[in-house]
Amino acid sequence: AACKTGLEHDSSTAYIDRGETMSLRDLLYCAALASANEACNIIAEHISGSISAFVERMNTRAAELGCSGTHFANTHGMPDDNHYTTARDIFLIACEGMRHRLFAQLVGCREYTTSATNDSPARVLESSNALITPDSPYSDKYVYPGAVGIKTGYTEKAGYCLVSAVQRDGVNVIAVRENGKVHVTLDANRPLDDKLTLVLLGENDRL
């Protein structure tokens, strides 16, 4: 019932309606590929019984990972004065996420089709990450060999944000770009420096 909590009329959505029944796996793909904010709320209620209880768990886990500049106020990242993080903390969270197979599958997926529900036909979800999606609406020139995720994001307050992961030549790289402040150019033909494990932009700037 609280799936629309904290959402604005122009929030990213998979158009999941109250009373609709969907598997947890499909909800996770709605959140990962379509940035469906209502899916995040539904998952939170399913796992913790309420959105607030889930957000509390988010903050606890972030602290366990060493995220000293982060506080979550909601499940989906819509602007809130008490909802903030830093590029460093996003890097820590991304590193932990990529250690889990399901997370890596979610964030590396280009397209996913959900099952039909009691209220909707199957949904075709497409990733907005141009690093892994040749037919991205942003152009195919950004496709980067070895890119395996992770997530795009945008709000007017946070600007354009991107957390990227690349696995090439035995090297794992995670890059965090926040607030559209820095332009990153990736040369697909240039080998990754074996000492490069992190590209971190605006390390302590809050999102």
C-alpha positions as a Markdown table, in Angstrom:
| # | Residue | x | y | z |
|---|---|---|---|---|
| 1 | Ala | 0.0 | 0.0 | 0.0 |
| 2 | Ala | 3.0 | 2.3 | 0.5 |
| 3 | Cys | 4.5 | 1.7 | -2.9 |
| 4 | Lys | 4.1 | 5.3 | -3.9 |
| 5 | Thr | 5.6 | 6.8 | -0.7 |
| 6 | Gly | 8.0 | 9.6 | -1.3 |
| 7 | Leu | 7.6 | 9.6 | -5.1 |
| 8 | Glu | 6.9 | 12.6 | -7.3 |
| 9 | His | 4.8 | 12.5 | -10.4 |
| 10 | Asp | 7.8 | 12.3 | -12.7 |
| 11 | Ser | 9.6 | 9.6 | -10.8 |
| 12 | Ser | 11.2 | 6.8 | -12.7 |
| 13 | Thr | 8.7 | 3.9 | -12.7 |
| 14 | Ala | 7.7 | 0.5 | -14.1 |
| 15 | Tyr | 4.1 | 1.4 | -13.6 |
| 16 | Ile | 3.5 | -1.2 | -11.0 |
| 17 | Asp | 0.0 | -0.7 | -9.5 |
| 18 | Arg | -1.4 | -1.3 | -6.1 |
| 19 | Gly | -2.8 | -4.8 | -5.9 |
| 20 | Glu | -0.5 | -6.1 | -8.7 |
| 21 | Thr | 1.3 | -9.4 | -7.9 |
| 22 | Met | 4.9 | -9.7 | -9.1 |
| 23 | Ser | 7.9 | -12.0 | -8.2 |
| 24 | Leu | 10.7 | -10.6 | -6.1 |
| 25 | Arg | 13.1 | -11.3 | -9.0 |
| 26 | Asp | 11.0 | -9.2 | -11.4 |
| 27 | Leu | 10.8 | -6.4 | -8.9 |
| 28 | Leu | 14.6 | -6.4 | -8.6 |
| 29 | Tyr | 15.0 | -6.1 | -12.3 |
| 30 | Cys | 12.4 | -3.3 | -12.4 |
| 31 | Ala | 14.5 | -1.5 | -9.8 |
| 32 | Ala | 17.9 | -2.2 | -11.5 |
| 33 | Leu | 17.0 | -1.6 | -15.1 |
| 34 | Ala | 14.0 | 0.8 | -15.0 |
| 35 | Ser | 15.0 | 2.6 | -11.9 |
| 36 | Ala | 11.5 | 1.9 | -10.7 |
| 37 | Asn | 11.1 | 3.7 | -7.5 |
| 38 | Glu | 7.9 | 2.0 | -6.5 |
| 39 | Ala | 9.6 | -1.3 | -6.9 |
| 40 | Cys | 12.2 | -0.3 | -4.3 |
| 41 | Asn | 9.4 | 0.5 | -1.8 |
| 42 | Ile | 7.6 | -2.8 | -2.5 |
| 43 | Ile | 10.8 | -4.8 | -2.0 |
| 44 | Ala | 11.5 | -2.9 | 1.2 |
| 45 | Glu | 8.0 | -3.7 | 2.6 |
| 46 | His | 8.4 | -7.3 | 1.6 |
| 47 | Ile | 11.8 | -7.8 | 3.3 |
| 48 | Ser | 11.4 | -5.7 | 6.4 |
| 49 | Gly | 7.7 | -5.2 | 6.9 |
| 50 | Ser | 7.9 | -1.5 | 6.3 |
| 51 | Ile | 9.8 | 1.1 | 4.4 |
| 52 | Ser | 11.2 | 2.7 | 7.5 |
| 53 | Ala | 12.5 | -0.6 | 8.9 |
| 54 | Phe | 14.2 | -1.3 | 5.6 |
| 55 | Val | 15.8 | 2.1 | 5.5 |
| 56 | Glu | 17.1 | 1.5 | 9.0 |
| 57 | Arg | 18.7 | -1.7 | 7.8 |
| 58 | Met | 20.2 | 0.2 | 4.8 |
| 59 | Asn | 21.9 | 2.7 | 7.2 |
| 60 | Thr | 23.1 | -0.1 | 9.5 |
| 61 | Arg | 24.7 | -1.9 | 6.5 |
| 62 | Ala | 26.3 | 1.2 | 5.1 |
| 63 | Ala | 27.9 | 1.9 | 8.5 |
| 64 | Glu | 29.2 | -1.7 | 8.6 |
| 65 | Leu | 30.8 | -1.1 | 5.2 |
| 66 | Gly | 32.6 | 2.0 | 6.4 |
| 67 | Cys | 30.3 | 4.6 | 4.7 |
| 68 | Ser | 31.0 | 7.6 | 6.9 |
| 69 | Gly | 29.4 | 10.2 | 4.7 |
| 70 | Thr | 26.1 | 8.4 | 4.0 |
| 71 | His | 22.6 | 8.6 | 5.5 |
| 72 | Phe | 19.6 | 7.1 | 3.8 |
| 73 | Ala | 16.1 | 8.5 | 4.2 |
| 74 | Asn | 14.3 | 6.4 | 1.6 |
| 75 | Thr | 14.7 | 3.3 | -0.6 |
| 76 | His | 14.9 | 5.0 | -4.0 |
| 77 | Gly | 17.1 | 8.0 | -3.8 |
| 78 | Met | 14.6 | 10.8 | -4.4 |
| 79 | Pro | 15.8 | 14.1 | -3.0 |
| 80 | Asp | 15.6 | 14.5 | 0.8 |
| 81 | Asp | 17.8 | 16.7 | 3.0 |
| 82 | Asn | 18.5 | 13.6 | 5.2 |
| 83 | His | 19.4 | 11.4 | 2.2 |
| 84 | Tyr | 23.0 | 11.8 | 1.1 |
| 85 | Thr | 26.2 | 10.0 | 0.2 |
| 86 | Thr | 29.6 | 10.5 | -1.3 |
| 87 | Ala | 31.5 | 9.0 | -4.2 |
| 88 | Arg | 33.8 | 7.2 | -1.8 |
| 89 | Asp | 30.8 | 5.6 | 0.0 |
| 90 | Ile | 29.1 | 4.6 | -3.3 |
| 91 | Phe | 32.4 | 2.9 | -4.3 |
| 92 | Leu | 32.4 | 0.9 | -1.1 |
| 93 | Ile | 28.8 | -0.1 | -1.6 |
| 94 | Ala | 29.4 | -1.0 | -5.3 |
| 95 | Cys | 32.5 | -3.1 | -4.3 |
| 96 | Glu | 30.4 | -5.1 | -1.9 |
| 97 | Gly | 27.5 | -5.5 | -4.3 |
| 98 | Met | 29.8 | -6.9 | -7.1 |
| 99 | Arg | 30.9 | -9.6 | -4.7 |
| 100 | His | 27.3 | -11.1 | -4.9 |
| 101 | Arg | 26.3 | -13.0 | -8.0 |
| 102 | Leu | 22.7 | -11.8 | -8.2 |
| 103 | Phe | 23.7 | -8.1 | -7.8 |
| 104 | Ala | 26.3 | -8.5 | -10.6 |
| 105 | Gln | 23.6 | -10.2 | -12.8 |
| 106 | Leu | 21.2 | -7.4 | -12.2 |
| 107 | Val | 23.5 | -4.5 | -12.9 |
| 108 | Gly | 25.1 | -6.1 | -15.9 |
| 109 | Cys | 21.8 | -7.0 | -17.6 |
| 110 | Arg | 21.0 | -5.1 | -20.9 |
| 111 | Glu | 17.4 | -6.3 | -21.3 |
| 112 | Tyr | 15.0 | -8.3 | -19.2 |
| 113 | Thr | 11.4 | -9.3 | -19.7 |
| 114 | Thr | 9.2 | -9.8 | -16.7 |
| 115 | Ser | 6.4 | -12.3 | -16.4 |
| 116 | Ala | 2.9 | -11.1 | -17.1 |
| 117 | Thr | 1.0 | -10.2 | -13.9 |
| 118 | Asn | -2.6 | -10.2 | -12.8 |
| 119 | Asp | -2.7 | -6.5 | -13.9 |
| 120 | Ser | -0.2 | -6.1 | -16.7 |
| 121 | Pro | 1.3 | -7.9 | -19.7 |
| 122 | Ala | 5.0 | -8.7 | -19.6 |
| 123 | Arg | 7.2 | -5.7 | -19.3 |
| 124 | Val | 10.4 | -5.3 | -21.4 |
| 125 | Leu | 13.0 | -3.5 | -19.4 |
| 126 | Glu | 16.1 | -2.0 | -20.9 |
| 127 | Ser | 19.3 | -0.7 | -19.3 |
| 128 | Ser | 20.1 | 3.0 | -19.6 |
| 129 | Asn | 23.8 | 2.3 | -19.1 |
| 130 | Ala | 25.4 | 3.2 | -22.5 |
| 131 | Leu | 28.7 | 1.4 | -21.5 |
| 132 | Ile | 27.0 | -2.0 | -21.8 |
| 133 | Thr | 24.1 | -1.3 | -24.2 |
| 134 | Pro | 25.0 | -0.9 | -27.9 |
| 135 | Asp | 21.5 | 0.3 | -28.8 |
| 136 | Ser | 21.4 | 2.9 | -26.0 |
| 137 | Pro | 19.4 | 6.0 | -26.7 |
| 138 | Tyr | 22.5 | 8.0 | -25.7 |
| 139 | Ser | 24.6 | 6.6 | -28.7 |
| 140 | Asp | 26.6 | 3.4 | -29.3 |
| 141 | Lys | 29.9 | 5.2 | -29.1 |
| 142 | Tyr | 30.0 | 4.8 | -25.3 |
| 143 | Val | 30.1 | 1.0 | -25.3 |
| 144 | Tyr | 33.2 | -0.2 | -23.5 |
| 145 | Pro | 34.6 | -3.7 | -23.9 |
| 146 | Gly | 34.7 | -5.3 | -20.5 |
| 147 | Ala | 32.1 | -3.1 | -18.9 |
| 148 | Val | 29.8 | -5.1 | -16.6 |
| 149 | Gly | 27.6 | -2.4 | -15.0 |
| 150 | Ile | 26.6 | -0.8 | -12.7 |
| 151 | Lys | 24.0 | 2.0 | -12.5 |
| 152 | Thr | 23.0 | 5.3 | -14.0 |
| 153 | Gly | 21.1 | 7.9 | -12.0 |
| 154 | Tyr | 19.6 | 11.4 | -12.2 |
| 155 | Thr | 17.7 | 13.9 | -10.2 |
| 156 | Glu | 17.7 | 17.6 | -10.7 |
| 157 | Lys | 19.5 | 18.1 | -7.3 |
| 158 | Ala | 22.1 | 15.3 | -7.8 |
| 159 | Gly | 22.7 | 15.8 | -11.5 |
| 160 | Tyr | 23.8 | 13.0 | -13.8 |
| 161 | Cys | 25.5 | 10.2 | -11.8 |
| 162 | Leu | 27.1 | 6.9 | -13.0 |
| 163 | Val | 28.7 | 4.0 | -11.2 |
| 164 | Ser | 30.6 | 1.9 | -13.6 |
| 165 | Ala | 32.4 | -1.4 | -13.4 |
| 166 | Val | 34.9 | -2.9 | -15.9 |
| 167 | Gln | 36.6 | -6.3 | -15.9 |
| 168 | Arg | 39.4 | -6.7 | -18.4 |
| 169 | Asp | 42.7 | -8.4 | -18.5 |
| 170 | Gly | 42.4 | -9.6 | -14.9 |
| 171 | Val | 41.8 | -6.1 | -13.7 |
| 172 | Asn | 38.6 | -4.9 | -11.9 |
| 173 | Val | 37.8 | -1.2 | -12.0 |
| 174 | Ile | 34.9 | 0.6 | -10.4 |
| 175 | Ala | 34.4 | 4.3 | -11.3 |
| 176 | Val | 32.0 | 6.7 | -9.6 |
| 177 | Arg | 30.9 | 9.9 | -11.3 |
| 178 | Glu | 28.7 | 12.3 | -9.4 |
| 179 | Asn | 26.7 | 15.4 | -10.2 |
| 180 | Gly | 28.0 | 15.6 | -13.8 |
| 181 | Lys | 31.0 | 17.5 | -12.6 |
| 182 | Val | 33.7 | 15.6 | -14.4 |
| 183 | His | 33.9 | 14.2 | -17.9 |
| 184 | Val | 35.4 | 10.7 | -18.2 |
| 185 | Thr | 36.7 | 9.5 | -21.6 |
| 186 | Leu | 37.3 | 5.8 | -21.9 |
| 187 | Asp | 39.5 | 4.6 | -24.7 |
| 188 | Ala | 38.4 | 1.0 | -25.5 |
| 189 | Asn | 41.7 | 0.2 | -27.2 |
| 190 | Arg | 43.9 | 1.2 | -24.3 |
| 191 | Pro | 44.8 | -1.5 | -21.8 |
| 192 | Leu | 43.9 | -0.9 | -18.2 |
| 193 | Asp | 46.8 | -0.1 | -15.9 |
| 194 | Asp | 47.3 | -3.1 | -13.7 |
| 195 | Lys | 47.6 | -0.8 | -10.7 |
| 196 | Leu | 44.3 | 1.0 | -11.5 |
| 197 | Thr | 41.6 | -0.4 | -9.2 |
| 198 | Leu | 39.5 | 2.7 | -8.7 |
| 199 | Val | 38.5 | 5.9 | -10.4 |
| 200 | Leu | 37.0 | 8.1 | -7.8 |
| 201 | Leu | 35.6 | 11.5 | -8.8 |
| 202 | Gly | 34.6 | 14.1 | -6.2 |
| 203 | Glu | 35.5 | 11.7 | -3.4 |
| 204 | Asn | 34.0 | 13.6 | -0.5 |
| 205 | Asp | 31.3 | 15.7 | -2.3 |
| 206 | Arg | 27.8 | 14.8 | -1.2 |
| 207 | Leu | 25.2 | 13.7 | -3.6 |
